[in-house]
Amino acid sequence: NAGVTQTPKFRVLKTGQSMTLLCAQDMNHEYMYWYRQDPGMGLRLIHYSVGEGTTAKGEVPDGYNVSRLKKQNFLLGLESAAPSQTSVYFCASSPTPAGEQYFGPGTRLTVT
Amino acid sequence: SQQGEEDPQALSIQEGENATMNCSYKTSINNLQWYRQNSGRGLVHLILIRSNEREKHSGRLRVTLDTSKKSSSLLITASRAADTASYFCATDEGAQKLVFGQGTRLTINP
């Protein structure tokens, strides 16, 4: 089992560019989450999904879109990157709502 | 919204000593969880305590929960250099997601 994987691990974007972050899990979990972590801010929830084909907004959804077309994948898109989106992005999955979450290794994104 | 708040923000102790971190939250919860994050890595789940539990142990970890005070503590006994990490509490907000605190940075000095 690979657990939760994220691609890419690092990315540098110019302001206005777009990109998609991919999260994949092989544990058959229903629930998946995207967080961002900034220095001294802990983790903030961007979007989440309670099952294939569903998405919902978290605490900081503006500037991001998500899709969950397949149960094992959760994609996070930035349509027009801004310097304020420079952060480390973590994906997590869980077999139960608000239960133990399994985290990916993170994607470090820099927007210049 | 930041539901859980950890205290202290940073803690530095000698190897072998005990480390205690506290978490306070604002609204009623079903469970509270603690996670560890090593530098540059994803979070790892340590322990979950339900609202009807007062204390839970896992190896060198002891977690207490006081729902009347809306607070929890994480005790790491006989600390080791490998315990150096950031520790986060997380509370369930509604039925489907967690809210994480800002974390406590723990440094174990040899």
Coordinates of N, CA and C in Angstrom, one line a residue:
Chain A
N1 N 0.8 -1.2 0.0 CA 0.0 0.0 0.0 C 0.9 1.2 0.0
A2 N 0.6 2.1 -1.0 CA 1.3 3.4 -1.0 C 0.7 4.4 0.0
G3 N -0.5 4.2 0.4 CA -1.2 5.2 1.3 C -1.7 6.4 0.4
V4 N -1.3 7.6 0.8 CA -1.7 8.8 0.1 C -0.5 9.4 -0.6
T5 N -0.6 9.5 -1.9 CA 0.5 10.1 -2.6 C 0.1 11.4 -3.2
Q6 N 1.0 12.3 -3.4 CA 0.7 13.6 -4.0 C 1.8 13.9 -5.1
T7 N 1.3 14.5 -6.2 CA 2.2 14.9 -7.2 C 1.8 16.3 -7.7
P8 N 2.7 17.2 -8.0 CA 4.1 17.0 -7.9 C 4.6 17.3 -6.4
K9 N 5.8 17.1 -6.1 CA 6.3 17.4 -4.8 C 6.7 18.9 -4.6
F10 N 7.2 19.4 -5.7 CA 7.6 20.9 -5.7 C 7.1 21.5 -7.0
R11 N 6.8 22.8 -7.0 CA 6.4 23.5 -8.2 C 6.6 24.9 -8.0
V12 N 7.1 25.6 -9.0 CA 7.2 27.1 -9.0 C 6.4 27.6 -10.2
L13 N 5.5 28.5 -9.9 CA 4.6 29.1 -10.9 C 4.8 30.6 -11.0
K14 N 4.5 31.1 -12.1 CA 4.4 32.6 -12.2 C 3.0 33.0 -12.0
T15 N 2.8 34.2 -11.5 CA 1.5 34.8 -11.3 C 0.7 34.6 -12.5
G16 N -0.6 34.1 -12.4 CA -1.5 34.0 -13.5 C -1.5 32.6 -14.1
Q17 N -0.4 31.8 -13.9 CA -0.4 30.5 -14.4 C -1.4 29.6 -13.7
S18 N -1.7 28.4 -14.3 CA -2.6 27.5 -13.7 C -1.9 26.2 -13.5
M19 N -2.4 25.4 -12.6 CA -1.8 24.0 -12.4 C -2.8 23.2 -11.6
T20 N -2.6 21.9 -11.7 CA -3.4 20.9 -10.9 C -2.5 20.1 -10.1
L21 N -2.9 19.9 -8.8 CA -2.3 19.0 -7.9 C -3.1 17.8 -7.8
L22 N -2.4 16.6 -7.8 CA -3.1 15.4 -7.8 C -2.9 14.7 -6.5
C23 N -3.9 14.2 -5.9 CA -3.9 13.3 -4.7 C -4.5 12.0 -5.0
A24 N -3.8 10.9 -4.6 CA -4.3 9.6 -4.9 C -4.1 8.8 -3.6
Q25 N -5.2 8.0 -3.3 CA -5.1 7.1 -2.2 C -5.6 5.7 -2.6
D26 N -4.9 4.7 -2.0 CA -5.2 3.3 -2.3 C -5.9 2.6 -1.2
M27 N -6.5 3.3 -0.3 CA -7.1 2.7 0.9 C -8.6 2.6 0.8
N28 N -9.2 2.9 -0.3 CA -10.6 2.9 -0.5 C -11.4 3.8 0.4
H29 N -10.8 4.9 0.8 CA -11.4 5.9 1.7 C -12.5 6.7 1.0
E30 N -13.6 7.0 1.7 CA -14.6 7.8 1.1 C -14.3 9.3 1.2
Y31 N -13.6 9.7 2.3 CA -13.4 11.1 2.6 C -12.0 11.5 2.2
M32 N -12.0 12.7 1.5 CA -10.7 13.2 1.1 C -10.7 14.7 1.4
Y33 N -9.5 15.3 1.6 CA -9.4 16.7 2.1 C -8.1 17.3 1.4
W34 N -8.2 18.6 1.1 CA -7.1 19.4 0.8 C -6.9 20.5 1.8
Y35 N -5.7 20.6 2.3 CA -5.3 21.6 3.3 C -4.1 22.5 2.7
R36 N -4.0 23.7 3.2 CA -2.8 24.4 3.0 C -2.2 24.7 4.4
Q37 N -0.8 24.7 4.4 CA -0.1 25.0 5.6 C 0.8 26.2 5.4
D38 N 0.6 27.2 6.1 CA 1.5 28.4 6.1 C 2.2 28.5 7.4
P39 N 3.4 29.1 7.4 CA 4.2 29.3 8.7 C 3.3 29.9 9.8
G40 N 3.3 29.2 10.9 CA 2.6 29.7 12.1 C 1.1 29.7 12.0
M41 N 0.5 29.0 10.9 CA -0.9 29.1 10.7 C -1.6 27.7 10.9
G42 N -0.8 26.7 11.2 CA -1.4 25.4 11.2 C -2.0 25.0 9.9
L43 N -2.9 24.1 9.8 CA -3.5 23.6 8.6 C -4.9 24.3 8.4
R44 N -5.2 24.7 7.2 CA -6.5 25.3 6.9 C -7.1 24.5 5.8
L45 N -8.4 24.1 6.0 CA -9.1 23.3 5.0 C -9.5 24.1 3.8
I46 N -9.1 23.6 2.6 CA -9.5 24.3 1.4 C -10.8 23.8 0.8
H47 N -10.8 22.5 0.5 CA -12.0 21.8 0.0 C -12.0 20.4 0.5
Y48 N -13.1 19.7 0.5 CA -13.1 18.4 0.9 C -14.2 17.6 0.1
S49 N -14.2 16.3 0.2 CA -15.1 15.4 -0.5 C -15.6 14.3 0.4
V50 N -16.9 14.0 0.4 CA -17.4 13.0 1.2 C -17.7 11.7 0.4
G51 N -17.3 11.7 -0.9 CA -17.4 10.5 -1.7 C -17.3 10.9 -3.2
E52 N -17.1 9.9 -4.0 CA -16.9 10.1 -5.4 C -18.0 11.0 -6.0
G53 N -17.6 12.0 -6.8 CA -18.5 12.9 -7.4 C -19.0 14.0 -6.5
T54 N -18.6 14.1 -5.3 CA -19.0 15.2 -4.4 C -17.8 16.1 -4.0
T55 N -18.1 17.4 -3.8 CA -17.1 18.3 -3.2 C -17.8 19.3 -2.4
A56 N -17.0 19.9 -1.5 CA -17.6 20.9 -0.6 C -16.5 21.9 -0.2
K57 N -16.9 23.1 0.1 CA -15.9 24.2 0.5 C -15.5 24.0 1.9
G58 N -14.2 24.4 2.1 CA -13.7 24.4 3.5 C -13.6 25.8 3.9
E59 N -12.6 26.1 4.7 CA -12.4 27.4 5.3 C -11.8 28.5 4.4
V60 N -11.0 28.0 3.5 CA -10.3 29.0 2.5 C -10.4 28.5 1.1
P61 N -11.6 28.5 0.5 CA -11.8 27.9 -0.8 C -11.5 28.8 -2.0
D62 N -11.4 30.1 -1.7 CA -11.3 31.1 -2.8 C -10.0 30.9 -3.6
G63 N -10.1 30.9 -5.0 CA -9.0 30.7 -5.8 C -8.6 29.3 -6.2
Y64 N -9.4 28.4 -5.6 CA -9.2 26.9 -5.8 C -10.4 26.2 -6.4
N65 N -10.2 25.2 -7.2 CA -11.3 24.3 -7.5 C -10.9 22.9 -7.4
V66 N -11.8 22.0 -7.2 CA -11.5 20.6 -6.9 C -12.5 19.7 -7.7
S67 N -12.0 18.5 -7.9 CA -12.9 17.5 -8.6 C -12.5 16.1 -8.0
R68 N -13.6 15.3 -7.9 CA -13.4 13.9 -7.4 C -14.2 13.0 -8.3
L69 N -13.6 12.8 -9.5 CA -14.3 12.0 -10.5 C -14.1 10.5 -10.2
K70 N -13.0 10.1 -9.6 CA -12.8 8.7 -9.2 C -12.6 8.7 -7.7
K71 N -13.0 7.7 -7.0 CA -13.0 7.6 -5.6 C -11.6 7.7 -5.1
Q72 N -10.6 7.2 -5.8 CA -9.2 7.2 -5.3 C -8.5 8.5 -5.6
N73 N -9.0 9.4 -6.4 CA -8.3 10.6 -6.7 C -9.1 11.9 -6.3
F74 N -8.3 12.9 -5.9 CA -8.9 14.2 -5.5 C -8.0 15.2 -6.1
L75 N -8.4 16.0 -7.0 CA -7.6 17.0 -7.7 C -7.9 18.4 -7.2
L76 N -6.8 19.2 -7.0 CA -6.9 20.6 -6.6 C -6.4 21.4 -7.7
G77 N -7.2 22.4 -8.2 CA -6.8 23.2 -9.3 C -6.6 24.7 -8.9
L78 N -5.6 25.3 -9.4 CA -5.4 26.7 -9.3 C -5.6 27.3 -10.7
E79 N -6.6 28.1 -11.0 CA -6.9 28.6 -12.3 C -5.9 29.7 -12.7
S80 N -5.7 30.6 -11.7 CA -4.8 31.8 -12.0 C -4.0 32.0 -10.7
A81 N -2.8 31.5 -10.6 CA -2.1 31.5 -9.4 C -1.7 32.9 -8.9
A82 N -1.7 33.1 -7.6 CA -1.3 34.4 -7.0 C -0.3 34.1 -6.0
P83 N 0.6 35.1 -5.7 CA 1.6 34.9 -4.7 C 1.1 34.5 -3.3
S84 N -0.2 34.9 -3.0 CA -0.8 34.5 -1.7 C -1.0 33.0 -1.6
Q85 N -0.9 32.3 -2.8 CA -1.1 30.9 -2.8 C 0.2 30.1 -2.6
T86 N 1.2 30.8 -2.4 CA 2.5 30.2 -2.0 C 2.3 29.5 -0.7
S87 N 2.5 28.2 -0.6 CA 2.2 27.4 0.6 C 2.6 26.0 0.4
V88 N 2.5 25.2 1.4 CA 2.6 23.8 1.3 C 1.2 23.2 1.4
Y89 N 0.9 22.3 0.4 CA -0.4 21.8 0.3 C -0.4 20.3 0.7
F90 N -1.3 19.9 1.5 CA -1.4 18.5 2.0 C -2.8 18.0 1.6
C91 N -2.8 16.8 1.2 CA -4.0 16.0 1.0 C -4.1 15.0 2.1
A92 N -5.3 14.6 2.4 CA -5.5 13.6 3.4 C -6.8 12.8 3.1
S93 N -6.8 11.6 3.5 CA -8.0 10.8 3.3 C -8.4 10.1 4.7
S94 N -9.7 9.7 4.8 CA -10.2 9.1 6.0 C -11.3 8.1 5.6
P95 N -11.3 7.0 6.4 CA -12.4 6.1 6.1 C -13.8 6.5 6.8
T96 N -13.7 7.4 7.7 CA -14.9 7.8 8.5 C -14.9 9.4 8.5
P97 N -16.1 9.9 8.6 CA -16.2 11.4 8.7 C -15.6 11.9 10.0
A98 N -14.7 12.9 9.9 CA -14.1 13.5 11.1 C -13.3 12.5 11.9
G99 N -12.9 11.4 11.3 CA -12.1 10.4 12.0 C -10.6 10.6 11.7
E100 N -9.8 9.5 12.0 CA -8.4 9.6 11.8 C -8.1 9.8 10.3
Q101 N -7.2 10.8 10.0 CA -6.9 11.2 8.7 C -5.5 10.7 8.4
Y102 N -5.3 10.3 7.1 CA -4.0 9.8 6.6 C -3.5 10.9 5.6
F103 N -2.3 11.4 5.9 CA -1.8 12.5 5.1 C -0.8 12.1 4.0
G104 N -0.8 12.8 2.9 CA 0.2 12.7 1.9 C 1.5 13.5 2.4
P105 N 2.6 13.4 1.6 CA 3.8 14.0 1.9 C 3.9 15.5 1.7
G106 N 2.9 16.0 0.9 CA 2.8 17.5 0.7 C 3.4 17.9 -0.7
T107 N 2.9 19.0 -1.1 CA 3.4 19.7 -2.3 C 3.8 21.1 -1.9
R108 N 5.0 21.5 -2.2 CA 5.5 22.8 -1.9 C 5.4 23.7 -3.1
L109 N 4.5 24.7 -3.1 CA 4.2 25.5 -4.2 C 4.7 26.9 -4.0
T110 N 5.4 27.5 -4.9 CA 5.9 28.8 -4.8 C 5.3 29.6 -6.0
V111 N 4.7 30.7 -5.8 CA 4.1 31.5 -6.9 C 4.9 32.9 -6.9
T112 N 5.6 33.1 -8.0 CA 6.4 34.4 -8.0 C 5.7 35.5 -8.9
Chain B
S1 N -12.0 29.0 10.6 CA -12.1 29.1 12.1 C -11.1 28.2 12.7
Q2 N -10.3 28.6 13.7 CA -9.4 27.8 14.4 C -10.1 27.3 15.6
Q3 N -10.5 26.0 15.7 CA -11.2 25.5 16.8 C -10.2 25.2 17.9
G4 N -9.1 24.5 17.6 CA -8.2 24.1 18.7 C -7.0 25.1 18.7
E5 N -6.6 25.4 19.9 CA -5.4 26.3 20.1 C -4.5 25.6 21.0
E6 N -3.2 25.4 20.6 CA -2.2 24.7 21.4 C -1.4 25.7 22.3
D7 N -1.0 25.2 23.4 CA -0.1 26.0 24.3 C 0.8 25.0 24.9
P8 N 2.1 25.3 25.0 CA 2.8 26.5 24.4 C 2.9 26.4 22.9
Q9 N 3.4 27.5 22.3 CA 3.6 27.5 20.9 C 4.9 26.7 20.6
A10 N 5.9 26.8 21.5 CA 7.2 26.1 21.4 C 7.6 25.6 22.8
L11 N 8.3 24.5 22.8 CA 8.7 23.9 24.0 C 10.0 23.2 23.8
S12 N 11.0 23.4 24.6 CA 12.3 22.8 24.5 C 12.7 22.2 25.8
I13 N 13.0 20.9 25.8 CA 13.3 20.2 27.0 C 14.5 19.2 26.7
Q14 N 15.0 18.7 27.8 CA 16.2 17.7 27.7 C 15.6 16.3 27.5
E15 N 16.4 15.6 26.8 CA 16.1 14.2 26.5 C 15.9 13.5 27.9
G16 N 14.8 12.7 27.9 CA 14.5 12.0 29.1 C 13.4 12.6 30.0
E17 N 13.2 13.9 29.8 CA 12.2 14.7 30.5 C 10.8 14.4 29.9
N18 N 9.8 14.8 30.6 CA 8.4 14.7 30.1 C 8.0 16.0 29.4
A19 N 7.2 15.9 28.4 CA 6.7 17.0 27.6 C 5.2 17.1 27.7
T20 N 4.7 18.2 28.1 CA 3.2 18.4 28.1 C 2.8 19.5 27.2
M21 N 1.8 19.2 26.4 CA 1.2 20.2 25.5 C -0.3 20.3 25.8
N22 N -0.8 21.5 25.6 CA -2.3 21.7 25.9 C -3.0 22.2 24.7
C23 N -4.3 21.8 24.6 CA -5.1 22.3 23.5 C -6.4 22.7 24.1
S24 N -6.9 23.9 23.7 CA -8.2 24.4 24.1 C -9.1 24.5 22.8
Y25 N -10.4 24.3 23.0 CA -11.3 24.5 21.9 C -12.5 25.2 22.3
K26 N -13.4 25.6 21.3 CA -14.4 26.5 21.7 C -15.8 25.9 21.7
T27 N -16.1 24.9 20.8 CA -17.5 24.4 20.8 C -17.5 22.9 21.2
S28 N -18.6 22.3 21.3 CA -18.7 20.9 21.7 C -18.2 20.0 20.6
I29 N -17.6 18.9 21.0 CA -17.0 18.0 20.1 C -17.5 16.6 20.3
N30 N -17.2 15.7 19.2 CA -17.4 14.3 19.4 C -16.1 13.6 19.7
N31 N -15.0 14.1 19.1 CA -13.7 13.6 19.4 C -12.6 14.6 19.2
L32 N -11.5 14.4 19.8 CA -10.3 15.2 19.7 C -9.2 14.3 19.3
Q33 N -8.3 14.8 18.4 CA -7.2 14.0 17.9 C -5.9 14.8 18.1
W34 N -4.8 14.0 18.2 CA -3.5 14.6 18.2 C -2.7 14.0 17.0
Y35 N -1.9 14.9 16.4 CA -1.1 14.5 15.2 C 0.3 15.0 15.5
R36 N 1.3 14.3 14.9 CA 2.7 14.8 14.9 C 3.1 15.1 13.4
Q37 N 3.9 16.1 13.3 CA 4.5 16.5 12.0 C 6.0 16.7 12.2
N38 N 6.7 15.8 11.5 CA 8.2 16.0 11.4 C 8.4 17.0 10.3
S39 N 9.6 17.7 10.5 CA 9.9 18.8 9.6 C 9.8 18.4 8.1
G40 N 8.9 19.2 7.4 CA 8.8 18.9 5.9 C 8.0 17.7 5.6
R41 N 7.3 17.1 6.5 CA 6.6 15.9 6.2 C 5.1 16.1 6.4
G42 N 4.3 15.1 6.0 CA 2.9 15.1 6.3 C 2.6 14.8 7.8
L43 N 1.4 15.1 8.2 CA 1.0 14.8 9.6 C 0.8 13.3 9.8
V44 N 1.1 12.8 11.0 CA 0.8 11.4 11.3 C -0.1 11.4 12.5
H45 N -1.1 10.6 12.4 CA -2.1 10.5 13.5 C -1.5 9.8 14.7
L46 N -1.7 10.3 15.9 CA -1.1 9.7 17.1 C -2.2 9.0 18.0
I47 N -3.3 9.8 18.2 CA -4.3 9.2 19.2 C -5.6 10.0 19.0
L48 N -6.7 9.3 19.2 CA -8.0 9.9 19.1 C -8.7 9.6 20.5
I49 N -9.3 10.7 21.1 CA -10.0 10.5 22.3 C -11.5 11.0 22.1
R50 N -12.4 10.2 22.5 CA -13.8 10.5 22.3 C -14.3 11.4 23.4
S51 N -15.4 12.1 23.2 CA -15.9 13.1 24.2 C -16.3 12.4 25.5
N52 N -16.6 11.1 25.4 CA -17.1 10.4 26.7 C -15.9 9.7 27.4
E53 N -14.7 10.0 26.9 CA -13.5 9.4 27.5 C -12.7 10.5 28.2
R54 N -12.0 10.2 29.3 CA -11.3 11.2 30.1 C -9.8 11.1 29.9
E55 N -9.3 9.9 29.6 CA -7.9 9.6 29.5 C -7.7 8.5 28.5
K56 N -6.6 8.6 27.8 CA -6.2 7.5 26.9 C -4.7 7.4 26.8
H57 N -4.2 6.1 26.7 CA -2.8 5.9 26.6 C -2.4 5.2 25.3
S58 N -1.2 5.5 24.8 CA -0.7 4.8 23.7 C 0.8 4.9 23.8
G59 N 1.5 3.8 24.3 CA 2.9 3.7 24.5 C 3.3 4.8 25.5
R60 N 4.2 5.7 25.1 CA 4.6 6.8 25.9 C 3.7 8.0 25.9
L61 N 2.6 7.9 25.2 CA 1.7 9.1 25.1 C 0.5 8.9 26.1
R62 N 0.2 10.0 26.7 CA -1.0 10.0 27.5 C -1.8 11.2 27.2
V63 N -3.1 11.1 26.8 CA -4.0 12.2 26.4 C -5.1 12.2 27.4
T64 N -5.4 13.4 27.9 CA -6.5 13.7 28.8 C -7.5 14.6 28.1
L65 N -8.7 14.5 28.4 CA -9.8 15.4 27.9 C -10.7 15.8 29.0
D66 N -10.9 17.1 29.1 CA -11.8 17.7 30.0 C -12.8 18.5 29.2
T67 N -14.0 17.9 29.0 CA -15.0 18.6 28.2 C -15.6 19.8 28.9
S68 N -15.6 19.8 30.2 CA -16.2 20.9 31.0 C -15.3 22.1 30.8
K69 N -14.0 21.9 30.6 CA -13.1 23.1 30.4 C -12.8 23.2 28.9
K70 N -13.3 22.3 28.1 CA -13.0 22.4 26.7 C -11.5 22.4 26.5
S71 N -10.8 21.4 27.1 CA -9.4 21.4 26.9 C -8.9 19.9 26.9
S72 N -7.7 19.7 26.3 CA -7.0 18.4 26.3 C -5.5 18.6 26.5
S73 N -4.9 17.6 27.0 CA -3.4 17.7 27.1 C -2.8 16.4 26.5
L74 N -1.6 16.6 26.0 CA -0.8 15.5 25.5 C 0.5 15.4 26.3
L75 N 0.7 14.3 26.9 CA 1.9 14.1 27.7 C 2.8 13.1 27.0
I76 N 4.0 13.4 26.7 CA 5.0 12.5 26.2 C 6.0 12.2 27.3
T77 N 6.1 11.0 27.7 CA 7.0 10.6 28.8 C 8.3 10.2 28.3
A78 N 9.4 10.4 29.1 CA 10.7 9.9 28.8 C 11.1 10.3 27.3
S79 N 11.1 11.6 27.1 CA 11.2 12.0 25.7 C 12.6 11.6 25.1
R80 N 12.5 11.5 23.7 CA 13.7 11.1 23.0 C 13.9 12.1 21.9
A81 N 15.1 12.1 21.3 CA 15.4 13.0 20.2 C 14.5 12.9 19.1
A82 N 14.0 11.7 18.8 CA 13.1 11.4 17.7 C 11.7 12.0 17.9
D83 N 11.4 12.5 19.2 CA 10.1 13.1 19.4 C 10.1 14.6 19.0
T84 N 11.3 15.1 18.6 CA 11.3 16.4 18.1 C 10.4 16.6 16.8
A85 N 9.4 17.4 16.9 CA 8.4 17.6 15.9 C 7.4 18.7 16.3
S86 N 6.5 18.9 15.4 CA 5.4 19.8 15.8 C 4.2 18.9 16.1
Y87 N 3.4 19.3 17.1 CA 2.2 18.5 17.5 C 1.0 19.3 17.4
F88 N 0.0 18.7 16.8 CA -1.3 19.5 16.5 C -2.5 18.7 17.1
C89 N -3.4 19.5 17.7 CA -4.6 18.9 18.1 C -5.6 19.2 17.0
A90 N -6.6 18.4 16.8 CA -7.7 18.6 15.8 C -9.0 18.2 16.4
T91 N -10.0 19.0 16.2 CA -11.4 18.7 16.7 C -12.3 18.6 15.5
D92 N -13.3 17.8 15.7 CA -14.3 17.6 14.6 C -15.2 18.8 14.6
E93 N -15.4 19.4 13.5 CA -16.4 20.5 13.3 C -17.5 20.0 12.4
G94 N -18.6 19.9 13.0 CA -19.7 19.2 12.3 C -19.4 17.7 12.2
A95 N -19.9 17.1 11.2 CA -19.8 15.6 11.1 C -18.7 15.2 10.2
Q96 N -18.2 16.0 9.4 CA -17.4 15.6 8.2 C -16.0 16.1 8.1
K97 N -15.6 17.0 9.0 CA -14.2 17.5 8.8 C -13.6 17.9 10.2
L98 N -12.3 18.1 10.1 CA -11.5 18.5 11.3 C -11.0 19.9 11.2
V99 N -10.8 20.5 12.3 CA -10.2 21.8 12.4 C -8.9 21.6 13.3
F100 N -7.8 22.1 12.7 CA -6.5 21.9 13.4 C -6.1 23.2 14.1
G101 N -5.4 23.0 15.2 CA -4.8 24.2 15.8 C -3.5 24.5 15.1
Q102 N -2.8 25.5 15.7 CA -1.6 26.0 15.1 C -0.4 25.2 15.5
G103 N -0.5 24.4 16.5 CA 0.6 23.4 16.8 C 1.6 23.9 17.9
T104 N 2.2 22.9 18.5 CA 3.3 23.2 19.4 C 4.6 22.6 18.8
R105 N 5.6 23.4 18.7 CA 6.9 22.9 18.2 C 7.7 22.4 19.4
L106 N 8.0 21.1 19.4 CA 8.7 20.5 20.5 C 10.1 20.2 20.0
T107 N 11.1 20.6 20.8 CA 12.5 20.3 20.6 C 13.1 19.5 21.8
I108 N 13.6 18.4 21.5 CA 14.3 17.6 22.5 C 15.8 17.7 22.4
N109 N 16.4 18.2 23.4 CA 17.9 18.5 23.4 C 18.6 17.3 24.0
P110 N 19.7 16.8 23.3 CA 20.4 15.6 23.8 C 21.2 15.9 25.0

